[in-house]
CSV table of C-alpha atoms in Angstrom, one decimal:
chain,number,residue,atom,x,y,z
U,1298,MET,CA,26.8,-0.5,4.5
U,1299,ASN,CA,28.7,-2.8,6.6
U,1300,LYS,CA,26.2,-5.1,8.1
U,1301,SER,CA,27.8,-4.9,12.0
U,1302,PHE,CA,27.1,-1.1,11.6
U,1303,ASP,CA,23.5,-1.3,10.3
U,1304,PRO,CA,21.6,-0.1,13.5
U,1305,GLU,CA,18.6,-2.5,12.7
U,1306,HIS,CA,21.0,-5.4,12.4
U,1307,ILE,CA,22.5,-4.6,15.8
U,1308,LYS,CA,19.0,-4.2,17.3
U,1309,ASN,CA,18.1,-7.4,15.9
U,1310,LEU,CA,21.2,-9.0,17.4
U,1311,ALA,CA,20.5,-7.4,20.9
U,1312,ALA,CA,17.0,-8.7,20.8
U,1313,GLY,CA,18.4,-12.1,19.8
U,1314,PHE,CA,20.7,-12.0,22.8
U,1315,VAL,CA,17.9,-11.2,25.0
U,1316,VAL,CA,15.6,-13.9,24.2
U,1317,ASP,CA,18.7,-16.3,23.6
U,1318,ASP,CA,18.4,-17.7,20.3
U,1319,LEU,CA,21.6,-16.2,18.5
U,1320,THR,CA,23.4,-18.7,16.5
U,1321,PRO,CA,26.9,-19.2,17.6
U,1322,GLU,CA,28.1,-16.9,15.0
U,1323,GLU,CA,25.6,-14.1,15.8
U,1324,ALA,CA,26.6,-14.4,19.5
U,1325,GLN,CA,30.3,-14.2,18.6
U,1326,GLU,CA,29.6,-11.0,16.4
U,1327,PHE,CA,27.5,-9.4,19.3
U,1328,ARG,CA,30.2,-10.2,22.1
U,1329,LEU,CA,32.7,-8.4,19.9
U,1330,LEU,CA,30.2,-5.4,19.4
U,1331,LEU,CA,29.2,-5.3,23.1
U,1332,ASP,CA,33.2,-5.0,23.8
U,1333,GLU,CA,33.7,-2.3,21.1
U,1334,HIS,CA,30.5,-0.5,21.8
U,1335,PRO,CA,29.6,-0.4,25.6
U,1336,GLU,CA,26.6,2.0,24.8
U,1337,LEU,CA,24.8,-1.1,23.5
U,1338,ILE,CA,24.5,-2.4,27.1
U,1339,ALA,CA,21.8,0.4,27.5
U,1340,GLU,CA,19.8,-1.3,24.5
U,1341,VAL,CA,20.2,-4.7,26.0
U,1342,ASP,CA,19.0,-3.4,29.3
U,1343,ASP,CA,16.0,-1.8,27.9
U,1344,LEU,CA,15.1,-5.1,26.1
U,1345,GLN,CA,15.7,-6.9,29.2
U,1346,GLU,CA,13.2,-4.7,31.0
U,1347,VAL,CA,10.7,-5.2,28.5
U,1348,LEU,CA,11.0,-9.1,28.5
U,1349,ARG,CA,10.7,-8.9,32.5
U,1350,GLN,CA,7.6,-6.7,32.1
U,1351,VAL,CA,6.3,-9.3,29.6
U,1352,LEU,CA,6.8,-12.0,32.1
U,1353,ASP,CA,5.4,-10.0,34.9
U,1354,GLY,CA,2.2,-9.5,33.0
U,1355,PHE,CA,1.9,-13.2,32.3
U,1356,THR,CA,2.7,-14.1,35.9
U,1357,GLU,CA,-0.3,-14.6,38.4
U,1358,VAL,CA,1.7,-15.9,41.6
U,1359,GLU,CA,4.3,-14.5,44.1
U,1360,ALA,CA,7.1,-17.0,45.0
U,1361,PRO,CA,6.2,-18.6,48.2
U,1362,ALA,CA,7.3,-16.6,51.3
U,1363,HIS,CA,9.1,-19.7,52.9
U,1364,LEU,CA,11.5,-20.0,49.8
U,1365,LEU,CA,13.9,-17.2,50.8
U,1366,PRO,CA,14.7,-18.2,54.2
U,1367,LYS,CA,15.3,-21.9,52.8
U,1368,ILE,CA,17.7,-20.5,50.0
U,1369,LEU,CA,19.2,-18.3,52.7
U,1370,GLN,CA,20.1,-21.2,54.9
U,1371,GLN,CA,21.2,-23.5,52.1
U,1372,ALA,CA,23.7,-20.6,51.1
U,1373,GLU,CA,24.9,-20.2,54.7
U,1374,ASN,CA,25.3,-23.9,54.9
U,1375,SER,CA,27.4,-24.0,51.6
U,1376,THR,CA,29.6,-21.1,52.7
U,1377,THR,CA,30.2,-22.6,56.0
U,1378,GLN,CA,31.4,-25.8,54.3
U,1379,ALA,CA,33.7,-24.0,52.0
U,1380,THR,CA,35.1,-22.0,54.8
U,1381,VAL,CA,36.1,-25.3,56.8
U,1382,VAL,CA,37.8,-26.8,53.4
U,1383,LYS,CA,39.8,-23.6,52.8
U,1384,GLN,CA,40.7,-23.0,56.4
U,1385,MET,CA,42.1,-26.3,57.3
U,1386,PRO,CA,45.6,-26.3,55.3
U,1387,LEU,CA,46.5,-22.9,56.7
U,1388,ARG,CA,45.7,-24.1,60.3
U,1389,TRP,CA,48.1,-27.2,59.6
U,1390,ARG,CA,50.9,-25.1,58.2
U,1391,ARG,CA,50.8,-22.8,61.0
U,1392,ILE,CA,51.2,-25.5,63.8
U,1393,ALA,CA,54.0,-27.3,61.6
U,1394,GLY,CA,57.4,-27.1,63.2
U,1395,SER,CA,56.0,-26.1,66.6
U,1396,VAL,CA,57.0,-27.8,69.6
U,1397,ALA,CA,53.5,-28.2,70.8
U,1398,ALA,CA,52.9,-29.8,67.2
U,1399,LEU,CA,52.2,-33.5,68.6
U,1400,PHE,CA,49.8,-32.1,71.3
U,1401,VAL,CA,47.9,-30.1,68.8
U,1402,VAL,CA,47.8,-33.1,66.4
U,1403,LEU,CA,46.6,-35.3,69.0
U,1404,LEU,CA,43.8,-32.6,69.9
U,1405,GLY,CA,43.0,-32.2,66.3
U,1406,VAL,CA,42.6,-36.0,65.9
U,1407,ASP,CA,40.3,-36.1,69.0
U,1408,TYR,CA,38.4,-33.1,67.5
U,1409,TYR,CA,37.9,-34.8,64.2
U,1410,ARG,CA,36.8,-38.1,65.6
U,1411,LEU,CA,34.1,-36.1,67.5
U,1412,ARG,CA,33.3,-34.3,64.5
U,1413,GLN,CA,33.1,-37.8,62.7
U,1414,ASN,CA,30.5,-39.0,65.4
U,1415,LEU,CA,28.7,-35.8,65.3
U,1416,SER,CA,28.3,-36.2,61.6
U,1417,ILE,CA,27.2,-39.7,61.9
U,1418,VAL,CA,24.6,-38.6,64.5
U,1419,THR,CA,23.5,-35.8,62.5
U,1420,ALA,CA,23.1,-37.9,59.4
U,1421,GLU,CA,21.1,-40.5,61.4
U,1422,ASN,CA,19.1,-38.0,63.0
U,1423,GLN,CA,18.4,-36.4,59.3
U,1424,ARG,CA,17.3,-40.1,58.2
U,1425,LEU,CA,15.1,-40.4,61.0
U,1426,HIS,CA,13.5,-37.1,60.5
U,1427,GLN,CA,13.0,-38.1,56.6
U,1428,ASP,CA,11.6,-41.6,57.6
U,1429,PHE,CA,9.2,-39.7,60.1
U,1430,ALA,CA,8.2,-37.3,57.4
U,1431,GLN,CA,7.6,-40.2,54.8
U,1432,ALA,CA,5.7,-42.2,57.4
U,1433,GLN,CA,3.3,-39.3,58.1
U,1434,ALA,CA,3.0,-38.5,54.4
U,1435,VAL,CA,2.1,-42.3,53.8
U,1436,LYS,CA,-0.2,-42.4,56.9
U,1437,ASN,CA,-2.1,-39.2,55.5
U,1438,LEU,CA,-2.6,-40.5,52.2
U,1439,LEU,CA,-3.8,-44.0,53.6
U,1440,GLN,CA,-6.4,-42.0,55.4
U,1441,ASN,CA,-8.1,-40.5,52.4
U,1442,SER,CA,-10.7,-42.4,50.5
U,1443,GLN,CA,-9.2,-41.5,47.1
U,1444,THR,CA,-6.1,-43.1,47.9
U,1445,ARG,CA,-4.7,-46.2,45.4
U,1446,LEU,CA,-2.2,-48.6,46.4
U,1447,PHE,CA,-0.1,-50.7,44.2
U,1448,THR,CA,2.6,-53.2,45.1
U,1449,PHE,CA,5.4,-54.5,43.1
U,1450,GLU,CA,8.0,-57.3,43.6
U,1451,SER,CA,11.6,-58.2,42.2
U,1452,VAL,CA,11.6,-60.2,39.0
U,1453,SER,CA,14.8,-61.9,39.7
U,1454,SER,CA,14.4,-64.8,42.2
U,1455,THR,CA,18.0,-64.1,43.9
U,1456,ASN,CA,16.9,-60.5,44.8
U,1457,ASN,CA,14.2,-60.0,47.5
U,1458,SER,CA,13.3,-56.3,46.7
U,1459,SER,CA,9.6,-55.3,46.9
U,1460,GLY,CA,7.9,-52.0,46.9
U,1461,SER,CA,4.7,-50.1,46.9
U,1462,ILE,CA,3.2,-47.0,45.5
U,1463,VAL,CA,0.5,-45.0,47.3
U,1464,ILE,CA,-1.1,-42.3,45.4
U,1465,ASN,CA,-3.9,-39.6,46.2
U,1466,PRO,CA,-5.2,-37.6,43.3
U,1467,GLU,CA,-6.7,-35.0,45.8
U,1468,GLN,CA,-3.5,-34.1,47.2
U,1469,GLN,CA,-1.5,-34.7,43.8
U,1470,LYS,CA,0.9,-36.9,46.0
U,1471,ALA,CA,2.4,-40.3,45.3
U,1472,VAL,CA,4.8,-42.0,47.8
U,1473,MET,CA,7.0,-44.9,46.6
U,1474,VAL,CA,8.2,-47.1,49.5
U,1475,PHE,CA,10.3,-50.1,49.0
U,1476,GLN,CA,12.4,-52.8,50.8
U,1477,ASN,CA,15.8,-54.4,50.0
U,1478,LEU,CA,16.2,-52.3,47.0
U,1479,PRO,CA,20.3,-52.0,46.4
U,1480,ALA,CA,21.8,-48.8,45.1
U,1481,PRO,CA,21.9,-49.0,41.2
U,1482,PRO,CA,25.4,-49.6,39.8
U,1483,PRO,CA,27.5,-46.6,39.2
U,1484,GLY,CA,26.3,-44.8,35.8
U,1485,HIS,CA,22.8,-46.5,36.4
U,1486,VAL,CA,19.5,-45.2,37.4
U,1487,TYR,CA,16.2,-47.0,38.6
U,1488,PHE,CA,13.2,-45.7,36.3
U,1489,LEU,CA,9.7,-46.2,36.9
U,1490,TRP,CA,7.0,-46.7,34.3
U,1491,THR,CA,3.4,-47.0,33.9
U,1492,ILE,CA,2.0,-49.5,31.5
U,1493,VAL,CA,-1.1,-48.2,29.6
U,1494,LYS,CA,-2.4,-49.9,26.5
U,1495,ASN,CA,0.8,-51.9,26.4
U,1496,GLU,CA,2.7,-48.6,26.0
U,1497,LYS,CA,5.4,-47.8,28.5
U,1498,LEU,CA,5.1,-44.0,29.8
U,1499,PRO,CA,7.8,-42.7,31.9
U,1500,CYS,CA,7.0,-41.8,35.4
U,1501,GLY,CA,10.4,-40.7,36.6
U,1502,GLU,CA,13.6,-41.6,38.4
U,1503,VAL,CA,13.4,-43.9,41.7
U,1504,LYS,CA,15.8,-41.5,43.7
U,1505,PRO,CA,15.4,-41.7,47.4
U,1506,TYR,CA,17.5,-40.2,49.9
U,1507,SER,CA,19.1,-43.4,51.0
U,1508,TRP,CA,18.9,-47.3,49.6
U,1509,GLY,CA,17.7,-50.2,51.0
U,1510,ASN,CA,14.5,-49.7,52.9
U,1511,ALA,CA,13.4,-46.4,52.1
U,1512,SER,CA,11.0,-43.9,50.4
U,1513,LEU,CA,10.6,-41.3,48.0
U,1514,GLU,CA,8.0,-38.8,46.8
U,1515,LEU,CA,7.2,-38.7,43.5
U,1516,PRO,CA,6.7,-35.5,41.3
U,1517,PHE,CA,3.1,-36.6,40.7
U,1518,THR,CA,0.8,-34.9,38.0
U,1519,PRO,CA,-2.9,-35.2,37.2
U,1520,GLN,CA,-1.8,-36.8,34.0
U,1521,MET,CA,-0.1,-39.4,35.9
U,1522,TYR,CA,-2.9,-40.1,38.0
U,1523,GLN,CA,-5.0,-40.3,34.8
U,1524,GLU,CA,-2.5,-42.9,33.5
U,1525,PHE,CA,-2.9,-44.8,36.8
U,1526,SER,CA,-6.7,-44.8,36.8
U,1527,HIS,CA,-6.8,-45.4,32.8
U,1528,PRO,CA,-9.1,-48.4,32.0
U,1529,GLN,CA,-6.2,-50.0,30.0
U,1530,PHE,CA,-3.5,-49.3,32.8
U,1531,SER,CA,-2.0,-52.6,33.3
U,1532,GLY,CA,0.6,-52.0,35.8
U,1533,LEU,CA,4.1,-50.6,36.6
U,1534,ILE,CA,7.8,-51.6,36.2
U,1535,VAL,CA,11.0,-50.5,37.5
U,1536,THR,CA,14.1,-50.7,35.2
U,1537,LEU,CA,17.6,-50.0,35.4
U,1538,GLU,CA,18.6,-47.6,32.9
U,1539,THR,CA,21.8,-45.8,31.9
U,1540,ASN,CA,20.0,-42.7,30.7
U,1541,PRO,CA,18.3,-40.6,33.3
U,1542,ASN,CA,16.5,-38.8,30.4
U,1543,VAL,CA,15.3,-42.0,28.8
U,1544,SER,CA,11.8,-41.7,27.1
U,1545,ARG,CA,11.2,-45.5,26.7
U,1546,PRO,CA,12.7,-48.5,28.7
U,1547,THR,CA,16.1,-49.9,27.4
U,1548,GLY,CA,17.3,-51.4,30.3
U,1549,THR,CA,16.5,-54.6,32.5
U,1550,VAL,CA,13.2,-54.7,34.4
U,1551,VAL,CA,14.2,-55.1,38.1
U,1552,MET,CA,10.6,-54.9,39.6
U,1553,GLN,CA,7.1,-55.3,38.5
U,1554,SER,CA,3.6,-54.7,39.9
U,1555,SER,CA,1.5,-57.3,40.9
U,1556,GLN,CA,-1.2,-56.6,38.5
U,1557,ILE,CA,1.1,-57.6,35.7
F,859,MET,CA,20.4,-17.2,60.7
F,860,GLU,CA,23.0,-14.5,60.8
F,861,HIS,CA,24.0,-12.8,57.5
F,862,LYS,CA,27.1,-10.8,56.6
F,863,LEU,CA,25.4,-7.6,56.3
F,864,SER,CA,24.1,-5.0,58.8
F,865,GLN,CA,20.6,-4.0,58.0
F,866,SER,CA,21.6,-0.3,56.9
F,867,ASN,CA,23.7,-2.2,54.3
F,868,SER,CA,20.8,-4.4,53.2
F,869,ILE,CA,18.9,-1.0,52.7
F,870,ASN,CA,21.7,0.3,50.6
F,871,LEU,CA,21.7,-3.0,48.7
F,872,SER,CA,17.9,-2.8,48.2
F,873,SER,CA,18.3,0.4,45.8
F,874,ALA,CA,21.6,-1.0,44.3
F,875,THR,CA,21.5,-2.0,40.5
F,876,ASP,CA,21.5,-5.7,39.6
F,877,GLU,CA,25.0,-5.6,38.5
F,878,ALA,CA,26.0,-4.0,41.7
F,879,LEU,CA,24.3,-6.8,43.5
F,880,PHE,CA,26.0,-9.3,41.3
F,881,VAL,CA,29.5,-7.9,42.6
F,882,ALA,CA,28.2,-8.0,46.1
F,883,LEU,CA,27.2,-11.7,45.4
F,884,LYS,CA,30.8,-12.5,44.0
F,885,ASN,CA,32.0,-11.2,47.4
F,886,GLY,CA,29.9,-13.6,49.2
F,887,ASP,CA,27.3,-11.2,50.6
F,888,SER,CA,24.3,-13.1,51.2
F,889,ALA,CA,22.2,-9.9,51.6
F,890,ALA,CA,22.7,-9.1,47.9
F,891,LEU,CA,21.2,-12.6,47.1
F,892,SER,CA,18.1,-11.8,49.5
F,893,VAL,CA,17.9,-8.5,47.5
F,894,LEU,CA,18.0,-10.1,44.2
F,895,PHE,CA,15.6,-12.9,45.1
F,896,ASN,CA,13.1,-10.3,46.3
F,897,ARG,CA,13.5,-8.3,43.1
F,898,HIS,CA,13.4,-11.4,40.6
F,899,GLY,CA,12.2,-14.4,42.6
F,900,ARG,CA,8.6,-14.1,41.4
F,901,LEU,CA,9.8,-13.8,37.8
F,902,VAL,CA,11.9,-17.1,38.2
F,903,TYR,CA,9.0,-18.9,40.3
F,904,GLY,CA,6.3,-17.6,37.9
F,905,LEU,CA,8.2,-18.8,34.7
F,906,ALA,CA,9.0,-22.2,36.3
F,907,LEU,CA,5.5,-22.7,37.6
F,908,LYS,CA,4.2,-21.8,34.0
F,909,ILE,CA,6.2,-24.5,32.4
F,910,LEU,CA,6.3,-27.2,35.0
F,911,ALA,CA,2.8,-26.6,36.3
F,912,ASP,CA,4.0,-28.2,39.6
F,913,SER,CA,4.3,-25.7,42.6
F,914,GLN,CA,6.9,-28.1,44.3
F,915,GLU,CA,8.8,-28.6,41.2
F,916,ALA,CA,8.8,-24.9,40.5
F,917,GLU,CA,10.1,-24.0,44.1
F,918,ASP,CA,12.8,-26.6,43.7
F,919,LEU,CA,14.0,-25.0,40.5
F,920,THR,CA,13.9,-21.7,41.7
F,921,GLN,CA,15.9,-22.6,44.9
F,922,GLU,CA,18.3,-24.5,42.6
F,923,ILE,CA,18.7,-21.3,40.3
F,924,PHE,CA,19.4,-19.0,43.2
F,925,LEU,CA,21.9,-21.2,44.9
F,926,THR,CA,23.7,-21.5,41.7
F,927,LEU,CA,23.9,-18.0,41.6
F,928,TRP,CA,25.3,-17.8,44.9
F,929,ARG,CA,27.7,-20.8,44.4
F,930,LYS,CA,29.0,-19.9,41.2
F,931,ALA,CA,28.7,-16.1,41.2
F,932,SER,CA,32.4,-15.8,41.0
F,933,SER,CA,32.8,-18.0,37.9
F,934,ASN,CA,29.7,-16.8,36.1
F,935,PRO,CA,30.0,-14.0,33.7
F,936,ASP,CA,26.5,-14.5,32.1
F,937,CYS,CA,25.0,-13.2,35.4
F,938,ARG,CA,25.8,-9.4,33.9
F,939,PHE,CA,22.9,-9.3,32.1
F,940,PHE,CA,20.8,-10.7,34.9
F,941,VAL,CA,17.2,-10.7,33.7
F,942,ARG,CA,18.3,-12.5,30.4
F,943,TYR,CA,20.4,-14.8,32.6
F,944,LEU,CA,17.4,-15.8,34.7
F,945,VAL,CA,14.9,-16.2,32.1
F,946,THR,CA,17.3,-18.3,29.7
F,947,VAL,CA,18.3,-20.5,32.6
F,948,THR,CA,15.0,-21.1,34.1
F,949,ARG,CA,13.4,-21.6,30.7
F,950,SER,CA,16.0,-24.1,29.5
F,951,ARG,CA,16.0,-25.9,33.1
F,952,ALA,CA,12.4,-26.1,33.3
F,953,ILE,CA,11.9,-27.5,29.9
F,954,ASP,CA,14.7,-30.1,30.3
F,955,LYS,CA,12.8,-31.2,33.4
F,956,LEU,CA,9.4,-31.4,31.7
F,957,ARG,CA,10.9,-33.3,28.9
F,958,ALA,CA,12.6,-35.6,31.1
F,959,ARG,CA,9.4,-35.9,33.3
F,960,THR,CA,6.7,-36.3,30.5
F,961,ARG,CA,8.4,-36.9,27.3
F,962,GLN,CA,5.4,-39.1,25.9
F,963,LEU,CA,2.7,-37.0,27.2
F,964,LYS,CA,1.1,-34.4,25.3
F,965,LEU,CA,2.4,-31.2,26.7
F,966,VAL,CA,-0.3,-28.9,25.5
F,967,GLU,CA,-3.0,-31.3,26.9
F,968,LYS,CA,-1.0,-31.3,30.3
F,969,TRP,CA,-0.8,-27.6,30.1
F,970,GLY,CA,-4.6,-27.1,30.2
F,971,HIS,CA,-5.1,-29.7,33.2
F,972,THR,CA,-2.8,-28.8,35.4
F,973,MET,CA,-2.9,-25.1,35.4
F,974,THR,CA,-6.2,-25.1,36.4
F,975,ASN,CA,-5.8,-27.8,39.2
F,976,GLU,CA,-2.7,-26.1,40.5
F,977,ALA,CA,-2.8,-25.9,44.2
F,978,ALA,CA,-1.1,-22.6,44.4
F,979,PRO,CA,-2.1,-20.3,47.4
F,980,GLU,CA,-4.8,-18.0,46.4
F,981,PRO,CA,-3.7,-14.5,45.7
F,982,THR,CA,-5.0,-11.7,48.1
F,983,PRO,CA,-7.2,-9.0,46.6
F,984,VAL,CA,-4.3,-6.5,46.5
F,985,GLU,CA,-2.2,-9.0,44.5
F,986,GLN,CA,-5.2,-9.7,42.3
F,987,ALA,CA,-5.4,-6.0,41.3
F,988,SER,CA,-1.6,-5.9,40.8
F,989,PHE,CA,-1.8,-9.0,38.6
F,990,ALA,CA,-4.8,-7.6,36.7
F,991,GLU,CA,-3.0,-4.2,36.3
F,992,ARG,CA,0.2,-5.7,35.1
F,993,SER,CA,-1.6,-8.3,32.8
F,994,GLY,CA,-3.8,-5.7,31.3
F,995,ARG,CA,-1.0,-3.4,30.4
F,996,ILE,CA,1.1,-6.1,28.8
F,997,HIS,CA,-1.8,-7.5,26.8
F,998,ASP,CA,-2.8,-4.0,25.5
F,999,ALA,CA,0.8,-3.7,24.3
F,1000,LEU,CA,0.8,-7.4,22.8
F,1001,ALA,CA,-2.4,-6.4,21.1
F,1002,GLN,CA,-0.5,-3.9,18.9
F,1003,LEU,CA,2.0,-6.5,17.7
F,1004,PRO,CA,1.2,-8.3,14.3
F,1005,GLU,CA,-0.4,-11.6,15.0
F,1006,LYS,CA,2.4,-14.1,14.6
F,1007,GLN,CA,4.7,-11.8,16.7
F,1008,ARG,CA,2.1,-11.9,19.3
F,1009,GLN,CA,1.6,-15.6,19.0
F,1010,VAL,CA,5.2,-16.7,19.4
F,1011,ILE,CA,5.7,-14.4,22.5
F,1012,GLU,CA,2.8,-15.6,24.1
F,1013,LEU,CA,3.5,-19.2,23.3
F,1014,ALA,CA,7.2,-19.0,24.5
F,1015,TYR,CA,6.6,-16.8,27.9
F,1016,ASN,CA,2.9,-17.4,28.7
F,1017,GLN,CA,2.9,-21.3,27.8
F,1018,GLY,CA,6.5,-22.1,28.0
F,1019,LEU,CA,7.1,-23.8,24.8
F,1020,SER,CA,10.3,-24.2,23.3
F,1021,GLN,CA,11.0,-22.2,19.8
F,1022,SER,CA,11.0,-25.7,18.1
F,1023,GLU,CA,7.5,-26.7,19.7
F,1024,ILE,CA,6.2,-23.1,18.5
F,1025,ALA,CA,7.4,-23.8,15.1
F,1026,GLN,CA,5.5,-27.2,15.1
F,1027,LYS,CA,2.4,-25.9,16.9
F,1028,ILE,CA,1.5,-23.0,14.4
F,1029,ASP,CA,3.4,-24.3,11.5
F,1030,ILE,CA,5.9,-21.9,10.6
F,1031,PRO,CA,9.8,-22.3,9.9
F,1032,LEU,CA,12.0,-22.1,13.2
F,1033,GLY,CA,13.7,-19.1,11.5
F,1034,THR,CA,10.3,-17.4,11.3
F,1035,VAL,CA,9.9,-17.9,15.3
F,1036,LYS,CA,13.1,-16.4,15.8
F,1037,THR,CA,12.6,-13.2,13.6
F,1038,CYS,CA,9.2,-12.8,15.1
F,1039,THR,CA,10.2,-13.2,18.5
F,1040,ARG,CA,13.1,-10.7,18.1
F,1041,GLN,CA,10.8,-8.4,16.0
F,1042,GLY,CA,8.2,-8.8,18.7
F,1043,LEU,CA,10.5,-7.9,21.6
F,1044,LEU,CA,11.8,-4.9,19.8
F,1045,LYS,CA,8.2,-3.7,19.1
F,1046,LEU,CA,7.4,-4.2,22.6
F,1047,LYS,CA,10.1,-2.3,23.7
F,1048,ARG,CA,8.8,0.8,21.6
F,1049,ILE,CA,5.4,0.3,22.8
F,1050,LEU,CA,6.2,0.0,26.2
F,1051,LEU,CA,9.3,2.3,26.8
F,1052,ASP,CA,8.0,5.1,24.4
F,1053,SER,CA,4.3,5.2,25.8
F,1054,ASP,CA,3.2,7.3,28.6
F,1055,LEU,CA,3.0,4.1,30.7
F,1056,SER,CA,6.9,4.2,31.6
F,1057,ILE,CA,8.2,1.0,32.7
F,1058,TYR,CA,10.5,2.7,35.1
F,1059,GLU,CA,7.6,4.3,37.2
């Protein structure tokens, strides 16, 4: 029997497709089968339903209620931006050749300036909001007796960047605050490491909403807290890396904590 | 926020198939996104939370996935098989994020600690009863599978391990993991679909 027409083989391919473990050759074969035999879609649908049931049975949480409004808001924003970009050329084509073109252009320039000003004010407002939120987060952390603070400084004498990390195990939160830290060169990222038993363990990318004087919340886990409170913890370093998925430091050390 | 569809259309959409919703999504209908989230948001968030063990990161990833659906609906043919797409993309992105974050930490050790410490909201008694019912039905079905098939499905979808991690953990070849996963799913289909406990209730 031709393998492609063997029902067991087809079911096996459908299952592999649903759990996404087909080899490229199997995937190609299954795509062709789907095109030739649309009735296979029902088999895939059934298997998808089983997979959904399995995950449903393992899941003991509901998605947070505030998540949908957040997603819809962002979706709406992205649509508005796309509409503005799409409509601009059309508008300019319509006024081209018109006697009133110059007047409209002048109005357009004025409108553009207003929009520019508005976007600057909006960005500044957003930055202040973020600053305020981070300041509140730091304040809340500092008010807690479990909080620990680490400071670090630039290793280069020509660079006066410095920073601190405030962590709280109860809230499972860590905030990193730094001063005068320039944006990394293109294609580079800053990466934070803990040093435990002389081994450097990755904490994550230093990625604030702006560079210079800013802060960021670290994705902090109990394991990371264990590293910070480990008896053989000897400090922190920030390195400049080219690969954001790096597992051990390969770039130059930019900052190091005062405990080193 | 103002959405494109009237309430009556939203009601119509709520009974639409995933495929119809995906078509609506391609046409820029944000109400379809809302219905899809209500239908599958828990699956994406729950799976992300299982793997990442961090509610904030799970939220971020869920948001990222639904926004990608919205922004790239017109150029994303994979979405035709919706559940498969969501599970695949959630697992792979969550595993990537986890690897980037804790490459040198012991995954299983981390799992044990963080899941018990996770500050997710407490479920209500009704939710607890619903979780218990769903969980009981799946565990009953899983119990009817051969040991290895049950094990690989639990490790993949309850503990969020990748296939190579499963192979390493239970010390079987990667090919066997694939076979067990596929055969396990096919057997579960027979058990769940052919039983009196119809999944389409």
